[in-house]
Short mmCIF file of C-alpha atoms in Angstrom, two decimals:
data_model
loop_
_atom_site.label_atom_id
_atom_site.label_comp_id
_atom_site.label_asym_id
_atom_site.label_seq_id
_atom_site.Cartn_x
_atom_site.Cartn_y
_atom_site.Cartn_z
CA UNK L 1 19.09 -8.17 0.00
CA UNK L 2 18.24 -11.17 2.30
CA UNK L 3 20.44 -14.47 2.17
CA UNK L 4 19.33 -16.84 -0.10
CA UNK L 5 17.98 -20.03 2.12
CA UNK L 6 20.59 -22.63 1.81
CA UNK L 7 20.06 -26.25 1.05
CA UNK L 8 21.72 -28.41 4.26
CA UNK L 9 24.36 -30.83 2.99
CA UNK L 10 22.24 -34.00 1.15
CA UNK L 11 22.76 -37.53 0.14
CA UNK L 12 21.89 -37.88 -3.71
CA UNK L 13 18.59 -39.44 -2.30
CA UNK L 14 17.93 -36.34 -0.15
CA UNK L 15 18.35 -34.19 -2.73
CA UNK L 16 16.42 -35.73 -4.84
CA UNK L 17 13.50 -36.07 -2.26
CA UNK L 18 14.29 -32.16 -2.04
CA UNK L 19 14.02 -31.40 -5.53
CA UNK L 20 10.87 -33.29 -5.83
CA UNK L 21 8.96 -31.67 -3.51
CA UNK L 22 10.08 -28.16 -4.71
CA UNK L 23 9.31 -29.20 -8.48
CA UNK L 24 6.12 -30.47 -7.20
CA UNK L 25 5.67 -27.08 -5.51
CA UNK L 26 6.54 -25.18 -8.83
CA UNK L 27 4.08 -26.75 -10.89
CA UNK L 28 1.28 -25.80 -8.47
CA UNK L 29 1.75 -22.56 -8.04
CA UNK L 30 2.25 -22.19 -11.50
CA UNK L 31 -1.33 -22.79 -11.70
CA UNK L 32 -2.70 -21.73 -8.45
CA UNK L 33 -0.84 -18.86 -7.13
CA UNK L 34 1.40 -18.97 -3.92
CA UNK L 35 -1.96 -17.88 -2.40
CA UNK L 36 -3.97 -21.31 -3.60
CA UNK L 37 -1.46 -23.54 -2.63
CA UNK L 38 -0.81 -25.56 0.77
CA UNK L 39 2.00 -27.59 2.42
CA UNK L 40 -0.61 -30.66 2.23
CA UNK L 41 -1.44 -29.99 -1.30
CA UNK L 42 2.71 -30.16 -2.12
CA UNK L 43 3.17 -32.94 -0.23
CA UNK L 44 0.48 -35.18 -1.88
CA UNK L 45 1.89 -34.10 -5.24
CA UNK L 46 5.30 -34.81 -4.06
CA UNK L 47 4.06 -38.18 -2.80
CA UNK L 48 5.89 -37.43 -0.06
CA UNK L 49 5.11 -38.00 4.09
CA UNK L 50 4.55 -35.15 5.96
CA UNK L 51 7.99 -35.35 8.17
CA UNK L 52 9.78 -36.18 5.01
CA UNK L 53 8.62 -32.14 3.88
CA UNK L 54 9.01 -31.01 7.14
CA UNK L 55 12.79 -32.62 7.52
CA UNK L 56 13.60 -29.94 4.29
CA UNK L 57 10.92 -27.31 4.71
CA UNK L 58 9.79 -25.86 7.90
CA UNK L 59 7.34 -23.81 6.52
CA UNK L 60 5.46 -22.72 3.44
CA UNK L 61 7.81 -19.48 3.93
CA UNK L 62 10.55 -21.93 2.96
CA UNK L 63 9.13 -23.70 0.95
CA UNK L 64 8.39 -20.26 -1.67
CA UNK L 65 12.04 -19.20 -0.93
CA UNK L 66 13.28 -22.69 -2.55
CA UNK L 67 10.68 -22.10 -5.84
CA UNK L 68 12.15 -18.21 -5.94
CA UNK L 69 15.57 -19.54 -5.89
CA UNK L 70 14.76 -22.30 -8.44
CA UNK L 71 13.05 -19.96 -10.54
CA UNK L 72 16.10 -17.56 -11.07
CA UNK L 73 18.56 -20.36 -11.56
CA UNK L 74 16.49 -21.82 -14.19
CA UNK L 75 16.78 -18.86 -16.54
CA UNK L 76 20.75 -17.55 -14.65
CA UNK L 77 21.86 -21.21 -14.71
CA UNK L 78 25.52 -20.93 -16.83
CA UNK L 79 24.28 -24.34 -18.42
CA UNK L 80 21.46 -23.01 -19.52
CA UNK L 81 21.53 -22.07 -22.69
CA UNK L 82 18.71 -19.81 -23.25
CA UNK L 83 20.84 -16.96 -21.51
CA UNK L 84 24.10 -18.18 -20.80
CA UNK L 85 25.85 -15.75 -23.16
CA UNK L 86 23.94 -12.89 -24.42
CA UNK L 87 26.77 -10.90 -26.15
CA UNK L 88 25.53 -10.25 -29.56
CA UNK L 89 22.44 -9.18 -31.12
CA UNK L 90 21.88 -12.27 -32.82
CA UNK L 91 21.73 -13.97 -29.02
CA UNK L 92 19.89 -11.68 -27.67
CA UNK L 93 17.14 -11.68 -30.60
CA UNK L 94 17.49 -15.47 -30.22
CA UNK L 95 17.28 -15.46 -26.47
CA UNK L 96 14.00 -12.79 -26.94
CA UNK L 97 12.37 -15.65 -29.91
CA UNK L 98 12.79 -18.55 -27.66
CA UNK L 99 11.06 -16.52 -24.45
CA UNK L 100 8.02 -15.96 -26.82
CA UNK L 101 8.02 -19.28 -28.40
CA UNK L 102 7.62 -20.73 -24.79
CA UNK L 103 5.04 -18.15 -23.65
CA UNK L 104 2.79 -19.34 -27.26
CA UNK L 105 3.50 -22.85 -25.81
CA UNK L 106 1.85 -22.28 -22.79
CA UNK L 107 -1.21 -20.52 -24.42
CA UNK L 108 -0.26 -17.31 -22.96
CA UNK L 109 -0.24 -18.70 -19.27
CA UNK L 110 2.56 -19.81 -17.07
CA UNK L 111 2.47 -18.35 -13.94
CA UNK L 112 5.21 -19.15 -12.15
CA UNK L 113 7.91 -16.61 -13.20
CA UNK L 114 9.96 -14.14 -11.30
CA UNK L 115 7.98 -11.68 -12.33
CA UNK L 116 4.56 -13.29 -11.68
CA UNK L 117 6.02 -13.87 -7.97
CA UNK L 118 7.63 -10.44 -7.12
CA UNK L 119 3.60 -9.47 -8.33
CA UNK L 120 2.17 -11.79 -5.48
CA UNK L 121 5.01 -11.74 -3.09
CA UNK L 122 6.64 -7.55 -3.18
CA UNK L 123 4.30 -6.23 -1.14
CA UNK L 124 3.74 -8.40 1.58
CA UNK L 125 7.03 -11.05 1.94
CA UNK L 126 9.87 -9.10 2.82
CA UNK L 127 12.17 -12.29 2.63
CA UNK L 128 10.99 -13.10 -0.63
CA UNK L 129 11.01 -10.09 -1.99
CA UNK L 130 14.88 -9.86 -0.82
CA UNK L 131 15.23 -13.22 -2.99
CA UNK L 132 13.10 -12.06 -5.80
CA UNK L 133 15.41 -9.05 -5.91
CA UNK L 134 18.26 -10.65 -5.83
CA UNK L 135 17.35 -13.08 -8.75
CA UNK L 136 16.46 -9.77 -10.59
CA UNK L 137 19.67 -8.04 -10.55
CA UNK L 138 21.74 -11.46 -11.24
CA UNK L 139 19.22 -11.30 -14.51
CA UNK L 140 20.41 -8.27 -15.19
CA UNK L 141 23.82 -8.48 -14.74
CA UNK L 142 24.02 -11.23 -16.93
CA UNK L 143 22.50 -9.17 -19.59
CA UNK L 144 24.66 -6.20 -18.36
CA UNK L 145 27.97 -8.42 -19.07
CA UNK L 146 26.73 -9.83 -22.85
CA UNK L 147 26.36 -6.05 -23.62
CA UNK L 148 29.46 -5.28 -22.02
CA UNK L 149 31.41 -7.72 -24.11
CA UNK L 150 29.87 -5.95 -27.00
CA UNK L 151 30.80 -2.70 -26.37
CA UNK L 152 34.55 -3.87 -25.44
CA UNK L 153 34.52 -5.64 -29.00
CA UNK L 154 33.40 -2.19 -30.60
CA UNK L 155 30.07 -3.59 -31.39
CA UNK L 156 28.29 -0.93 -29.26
CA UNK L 157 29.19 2.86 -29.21
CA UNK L 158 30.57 3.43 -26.00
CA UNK L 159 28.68 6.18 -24.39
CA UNK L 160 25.37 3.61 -24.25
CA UNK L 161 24.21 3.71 -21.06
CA UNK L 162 24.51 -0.50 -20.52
CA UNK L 163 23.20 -0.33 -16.99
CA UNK L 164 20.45 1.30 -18.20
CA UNK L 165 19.74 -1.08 -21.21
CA UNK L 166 20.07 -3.49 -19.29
CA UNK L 167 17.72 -2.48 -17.20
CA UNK L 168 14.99 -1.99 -20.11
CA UNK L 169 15.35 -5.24 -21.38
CA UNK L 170 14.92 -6.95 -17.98
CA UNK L 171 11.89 -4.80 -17.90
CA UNK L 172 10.17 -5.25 -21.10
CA UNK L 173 10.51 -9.23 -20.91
CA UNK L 174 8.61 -8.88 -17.20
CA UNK L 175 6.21 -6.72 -18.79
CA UNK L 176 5.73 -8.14 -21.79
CA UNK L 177 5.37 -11.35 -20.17
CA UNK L 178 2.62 -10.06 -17.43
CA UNK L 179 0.73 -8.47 -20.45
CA UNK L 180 1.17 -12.09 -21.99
CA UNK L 181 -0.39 -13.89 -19.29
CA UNK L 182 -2.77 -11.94 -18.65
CA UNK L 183 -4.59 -11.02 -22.29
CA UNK L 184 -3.65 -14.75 -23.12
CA UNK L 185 -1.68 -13.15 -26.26
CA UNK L 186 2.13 -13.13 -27.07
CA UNK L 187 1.40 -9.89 -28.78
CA UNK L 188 2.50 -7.38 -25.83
CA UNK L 189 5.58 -9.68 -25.27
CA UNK L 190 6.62 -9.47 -29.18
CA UNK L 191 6.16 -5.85 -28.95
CA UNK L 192 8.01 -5.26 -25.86
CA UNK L 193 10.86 -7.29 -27.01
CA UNK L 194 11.13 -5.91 -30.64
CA UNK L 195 10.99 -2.21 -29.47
CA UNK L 196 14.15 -2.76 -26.75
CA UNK L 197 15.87 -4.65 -28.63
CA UNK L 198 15.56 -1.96 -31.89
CA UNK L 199 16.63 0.55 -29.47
CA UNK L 200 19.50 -1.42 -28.16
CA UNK L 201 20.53 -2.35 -31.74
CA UNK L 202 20.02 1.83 -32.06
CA UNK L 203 23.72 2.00 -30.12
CA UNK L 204 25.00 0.01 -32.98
CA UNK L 205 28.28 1.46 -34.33
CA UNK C 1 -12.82 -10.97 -21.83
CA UNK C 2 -15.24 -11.02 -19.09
CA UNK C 3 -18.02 -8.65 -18.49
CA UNK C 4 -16.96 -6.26 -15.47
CA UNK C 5 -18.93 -6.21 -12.35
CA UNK C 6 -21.74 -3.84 -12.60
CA UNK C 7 -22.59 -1.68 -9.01
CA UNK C 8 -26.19 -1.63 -8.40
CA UNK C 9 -28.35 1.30 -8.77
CA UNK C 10 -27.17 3.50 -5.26
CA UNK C 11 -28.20 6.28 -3.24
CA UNK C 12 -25.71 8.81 -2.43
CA UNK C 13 -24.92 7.48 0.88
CA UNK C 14 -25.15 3.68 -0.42
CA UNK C 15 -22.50 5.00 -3.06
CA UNK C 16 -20.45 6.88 -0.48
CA UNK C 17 -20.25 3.08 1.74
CA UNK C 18 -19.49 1.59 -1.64
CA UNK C 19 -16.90 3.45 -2.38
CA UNK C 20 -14.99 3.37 1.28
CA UNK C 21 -15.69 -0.66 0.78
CA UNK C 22 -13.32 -0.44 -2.01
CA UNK C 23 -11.01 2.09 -0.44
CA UNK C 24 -10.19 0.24 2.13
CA UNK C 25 -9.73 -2.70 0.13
CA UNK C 26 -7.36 -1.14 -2.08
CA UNK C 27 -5.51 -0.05 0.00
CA UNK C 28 -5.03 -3.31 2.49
CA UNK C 29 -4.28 -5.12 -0.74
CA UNK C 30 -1.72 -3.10 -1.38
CA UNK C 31 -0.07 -3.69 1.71
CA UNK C 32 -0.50 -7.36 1.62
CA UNK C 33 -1.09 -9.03 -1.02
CA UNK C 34 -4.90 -9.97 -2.81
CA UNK C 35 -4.10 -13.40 -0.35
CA UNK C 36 -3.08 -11.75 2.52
CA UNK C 37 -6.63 -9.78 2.74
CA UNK C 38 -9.62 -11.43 4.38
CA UNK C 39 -13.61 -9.64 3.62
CA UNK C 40 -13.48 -9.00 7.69
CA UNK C 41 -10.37 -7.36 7.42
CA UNK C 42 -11.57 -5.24 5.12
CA UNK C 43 -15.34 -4.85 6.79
CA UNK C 44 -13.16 -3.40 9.87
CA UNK C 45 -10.67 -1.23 8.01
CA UNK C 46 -14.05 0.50 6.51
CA UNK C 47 -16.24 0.44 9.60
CA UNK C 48 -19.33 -1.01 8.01
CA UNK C 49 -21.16 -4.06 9.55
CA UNK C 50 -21.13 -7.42 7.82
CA UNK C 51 -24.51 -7.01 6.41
CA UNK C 52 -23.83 -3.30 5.43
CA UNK C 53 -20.56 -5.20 3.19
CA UNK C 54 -22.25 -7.79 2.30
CA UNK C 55 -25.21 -5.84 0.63
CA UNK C 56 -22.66 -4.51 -1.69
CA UNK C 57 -20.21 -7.59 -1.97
CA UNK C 58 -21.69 -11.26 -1.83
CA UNK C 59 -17.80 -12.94 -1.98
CA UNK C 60 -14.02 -11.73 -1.60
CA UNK C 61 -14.32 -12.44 -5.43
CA UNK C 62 -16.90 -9.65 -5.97
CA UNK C 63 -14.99 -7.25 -3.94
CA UNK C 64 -11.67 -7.82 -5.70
CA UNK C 65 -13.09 -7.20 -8.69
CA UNK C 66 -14.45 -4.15 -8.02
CA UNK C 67 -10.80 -3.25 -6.63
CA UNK C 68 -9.20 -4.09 -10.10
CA UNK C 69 -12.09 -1.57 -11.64
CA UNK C 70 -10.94 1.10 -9.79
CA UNK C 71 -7.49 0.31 -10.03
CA UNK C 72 -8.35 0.14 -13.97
CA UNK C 73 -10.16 3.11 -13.38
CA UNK C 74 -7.72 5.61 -11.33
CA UNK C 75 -5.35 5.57 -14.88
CA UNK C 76 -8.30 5.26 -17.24
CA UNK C 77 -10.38 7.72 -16.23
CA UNK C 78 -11.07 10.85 -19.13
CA UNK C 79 -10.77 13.33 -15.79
CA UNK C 80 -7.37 11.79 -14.92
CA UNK C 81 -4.74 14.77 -16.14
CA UNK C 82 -1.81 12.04 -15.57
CA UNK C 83 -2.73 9.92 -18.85
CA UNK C 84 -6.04 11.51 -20.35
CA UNK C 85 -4.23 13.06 -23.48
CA UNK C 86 -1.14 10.79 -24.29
CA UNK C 87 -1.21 13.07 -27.92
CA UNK C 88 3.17 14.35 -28.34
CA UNK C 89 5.92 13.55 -27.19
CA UNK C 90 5.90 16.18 -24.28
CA UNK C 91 2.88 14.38 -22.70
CA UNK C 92 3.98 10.93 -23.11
CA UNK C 93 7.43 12.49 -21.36
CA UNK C 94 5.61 13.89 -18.60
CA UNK C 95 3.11 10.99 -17.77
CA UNK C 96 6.34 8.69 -17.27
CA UNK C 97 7.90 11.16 -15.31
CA UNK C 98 4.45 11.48 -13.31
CA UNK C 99 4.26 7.45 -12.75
CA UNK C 100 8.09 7.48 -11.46
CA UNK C 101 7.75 10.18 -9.41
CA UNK C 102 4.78 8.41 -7.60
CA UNK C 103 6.87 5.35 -6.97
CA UNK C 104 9.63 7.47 -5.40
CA UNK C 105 7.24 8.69 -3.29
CA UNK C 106 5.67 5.03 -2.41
CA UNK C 107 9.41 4.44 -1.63
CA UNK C 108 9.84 2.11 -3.83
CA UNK C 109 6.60 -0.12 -2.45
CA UNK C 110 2.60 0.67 -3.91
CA UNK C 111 1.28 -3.14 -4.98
CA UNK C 112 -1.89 -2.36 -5.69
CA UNK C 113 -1.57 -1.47 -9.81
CA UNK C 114 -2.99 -4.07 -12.33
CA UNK C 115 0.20 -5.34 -13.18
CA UNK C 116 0.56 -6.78 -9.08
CA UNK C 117 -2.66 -7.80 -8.99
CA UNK C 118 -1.81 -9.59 -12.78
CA UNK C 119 0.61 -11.02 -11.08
CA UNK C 120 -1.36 -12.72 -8.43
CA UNK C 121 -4.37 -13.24 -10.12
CA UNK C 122 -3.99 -14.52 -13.43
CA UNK C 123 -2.95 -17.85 -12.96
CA UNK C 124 -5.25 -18.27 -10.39
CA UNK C 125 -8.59 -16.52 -10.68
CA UNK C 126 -10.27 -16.83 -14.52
CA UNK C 127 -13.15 -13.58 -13.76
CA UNK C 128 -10.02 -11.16 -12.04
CA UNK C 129 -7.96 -12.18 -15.09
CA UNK C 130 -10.61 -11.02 -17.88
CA UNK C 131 -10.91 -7.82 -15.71
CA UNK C 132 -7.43 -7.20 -15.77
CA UNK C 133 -7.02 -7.95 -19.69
CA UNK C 134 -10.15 -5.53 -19.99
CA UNK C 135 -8.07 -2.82 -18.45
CA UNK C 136 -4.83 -3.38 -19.55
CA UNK C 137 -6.40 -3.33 -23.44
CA UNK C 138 -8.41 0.11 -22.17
CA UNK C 139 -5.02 1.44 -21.11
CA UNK C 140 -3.31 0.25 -24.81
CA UNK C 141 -6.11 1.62 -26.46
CA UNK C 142 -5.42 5.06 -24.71
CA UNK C 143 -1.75 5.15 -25.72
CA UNK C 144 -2.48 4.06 -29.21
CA UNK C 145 -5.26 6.52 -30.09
CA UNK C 146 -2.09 9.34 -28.61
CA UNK C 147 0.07 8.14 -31.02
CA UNK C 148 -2.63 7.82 -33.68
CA UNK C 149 -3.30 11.23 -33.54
CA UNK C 150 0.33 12.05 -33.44
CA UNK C 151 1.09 10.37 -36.92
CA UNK C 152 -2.41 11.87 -38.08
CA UNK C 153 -0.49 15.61 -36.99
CA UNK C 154 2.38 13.90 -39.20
CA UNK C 155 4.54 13.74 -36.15
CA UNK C 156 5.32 10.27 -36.36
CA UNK C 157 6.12 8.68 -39.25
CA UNK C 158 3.29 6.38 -41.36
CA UNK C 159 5.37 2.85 -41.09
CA UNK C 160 5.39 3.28 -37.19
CA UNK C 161 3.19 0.25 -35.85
CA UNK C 162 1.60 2.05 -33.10
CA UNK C 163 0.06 -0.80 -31.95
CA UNK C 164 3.29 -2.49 -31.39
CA UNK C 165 4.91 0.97 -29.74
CA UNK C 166 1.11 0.97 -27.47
CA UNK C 167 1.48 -2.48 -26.21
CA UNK C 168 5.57 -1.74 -26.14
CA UNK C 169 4.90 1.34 -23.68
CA UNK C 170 2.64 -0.46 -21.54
CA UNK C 171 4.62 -3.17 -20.94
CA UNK C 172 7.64 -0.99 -20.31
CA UNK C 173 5.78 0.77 -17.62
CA UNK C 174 4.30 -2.66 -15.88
CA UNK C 175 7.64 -4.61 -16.26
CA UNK C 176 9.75 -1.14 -14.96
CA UNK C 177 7.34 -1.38 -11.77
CA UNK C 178 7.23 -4.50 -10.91
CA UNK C 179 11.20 -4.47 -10.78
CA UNK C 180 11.00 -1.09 -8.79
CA UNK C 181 8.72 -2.49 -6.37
CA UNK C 182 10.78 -5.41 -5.95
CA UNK C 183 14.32 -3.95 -5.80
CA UNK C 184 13.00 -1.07 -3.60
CA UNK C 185 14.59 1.46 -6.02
CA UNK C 186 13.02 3.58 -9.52
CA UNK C 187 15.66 2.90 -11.61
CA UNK C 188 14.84 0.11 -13.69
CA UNK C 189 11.37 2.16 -14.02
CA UNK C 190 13.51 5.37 -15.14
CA UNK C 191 15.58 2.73 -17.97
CA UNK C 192 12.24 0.86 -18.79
CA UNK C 193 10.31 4.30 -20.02
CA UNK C 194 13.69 5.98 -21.05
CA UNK C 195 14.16 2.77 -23.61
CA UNK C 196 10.89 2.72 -25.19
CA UNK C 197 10.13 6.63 -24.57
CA UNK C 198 13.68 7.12 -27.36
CA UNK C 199 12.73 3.76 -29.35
CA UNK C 200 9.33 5.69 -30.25
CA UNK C 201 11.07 9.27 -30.96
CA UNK C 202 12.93 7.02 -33.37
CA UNK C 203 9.97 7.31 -35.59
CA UNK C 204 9.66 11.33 -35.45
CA UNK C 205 9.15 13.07 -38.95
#
């Protein structure tokens, strides 16, 4: 896995410059792609001046790094409390409901995902890729540990394969969500969510 | 849903050029990216003249299209052995363990399936993204009419929503690849089909 690009030491004003221009950058290629969108078109939306991007971005390279990182905090963030403890069925159905209420929320769009990323980015960014990767497996550890604490409270029957549940569920929401997006429907994403999470809730004891 | 690009009435030969248009395409996408491919890229790779690729493609739009029909296409297709009869649980088995073993093979990489180019292009591109929903509902349909006539054999049982375990399956297989492509490694591809592959044995007579 590659290293994660790291923010240099900011004032509160700097970071906030920083954070601007990546939000800025977010939003655009939520609805663009990485592939429509330009360093000029992020800095206009940032209202920012050109050496003011430049001074935390050398490149668009860096630039997508920053939205990849920001992306898999978003969801990973321990504040946040759509996933911040997943060790129950109840949380995880919740966590699954609140997934697909945003998803209807955005009419089926919403582009600017992990998983829409690692589908622009895989093949042909080996950095981000590395990042995108990273922010996967942190996903799924965090699932890995809710079902964890499950199966150490006797909740789960122990020979469940967690990695590999884990694993699934990471998968479905990616799918679902990509099937979402793309046939403008929540449909796929109900139905990938309901069948994991029946077969998770299968390893009940 | 959009209507797909139709080919023109060709020759042979005229089909033959076609056809290594799209080739070539597909497979420079897949190395790069939809964004990382330009139409003279692509007019080299095949070794047609601009005219010659022009005759058959007025834009990079017309072209990509036609690469998300074959993509569509390659899994689709009544010929195709990997997925033409998706009809017990054997076949389903086997067609997963076809699709992993092909992305051991890619090593991990191959971003040229609908769900990359979902990926990229949905957000972004309104005519690629009603292609892609077309084949991603042709691919359902496919699973679903297996299982159909599975529960017509009375091999599964009649409360099993099949469209839910169609759309459940798919998305399984698109969110297992995406993750495989990005972390370089099957496994969340093996958990993905093993999950839903069980979760629809669940509803054997």
């Amino acid at each position: 896995m590659s290293d994660a690009p790291k923010p240099r030491r900011l004032t509160p004003k700097g970071r906030a410059t920083r954070d601007r221009i990546v939000e800025a950058a977010t939003a655009l290629i939520a609805q663009r792609g990485v592939a429509g969108v330009g360093v000029e078109d992020v800095r206009a939306a940032a209202g920012v001046s050109g050496s003011q991007l430049y001074h935390y971005f050398d490149s668009k390279q860096a630039l997508i790094r920053a939205v990849i990182t920001r992306q898999a905090d978003s969801v990973l963030h321990p504040d946040e409390p759509r996933i911040a403890v997943l060790d129950s069925f109840d949380a995880l159905r919740a966590w699954a409901d609140a997934a697909i209420e945003r998803q209807q929320e955005n009419d089926g769009r919403g582009g600017c995902d992990l998983g829409s990323l690692a589908g622009e980015l895989s093949a042909s960014d080996e950095e981000s890729r590395g990042d995108l990767a990273d922010g996967f497996m942190r996903w799924k550890d965090l699932i890995l540990n809710g079902l964890a604490a499950m199966r150490d409270r006797g909740e789960l029957r122990p020979e469940a394969d967690l990695d590999e549940l884990a694993f699934a569920l990471l998968a479905a929401f990616q799918g679902g969500k990509v099937l979402a997006q793309t046939v403008r429907d929540v449909q796929p994403m109900v139905a990938a969510m309901n069948a994991t999470l029946a077969h998770i809730r299968s390893f009940a004891t």
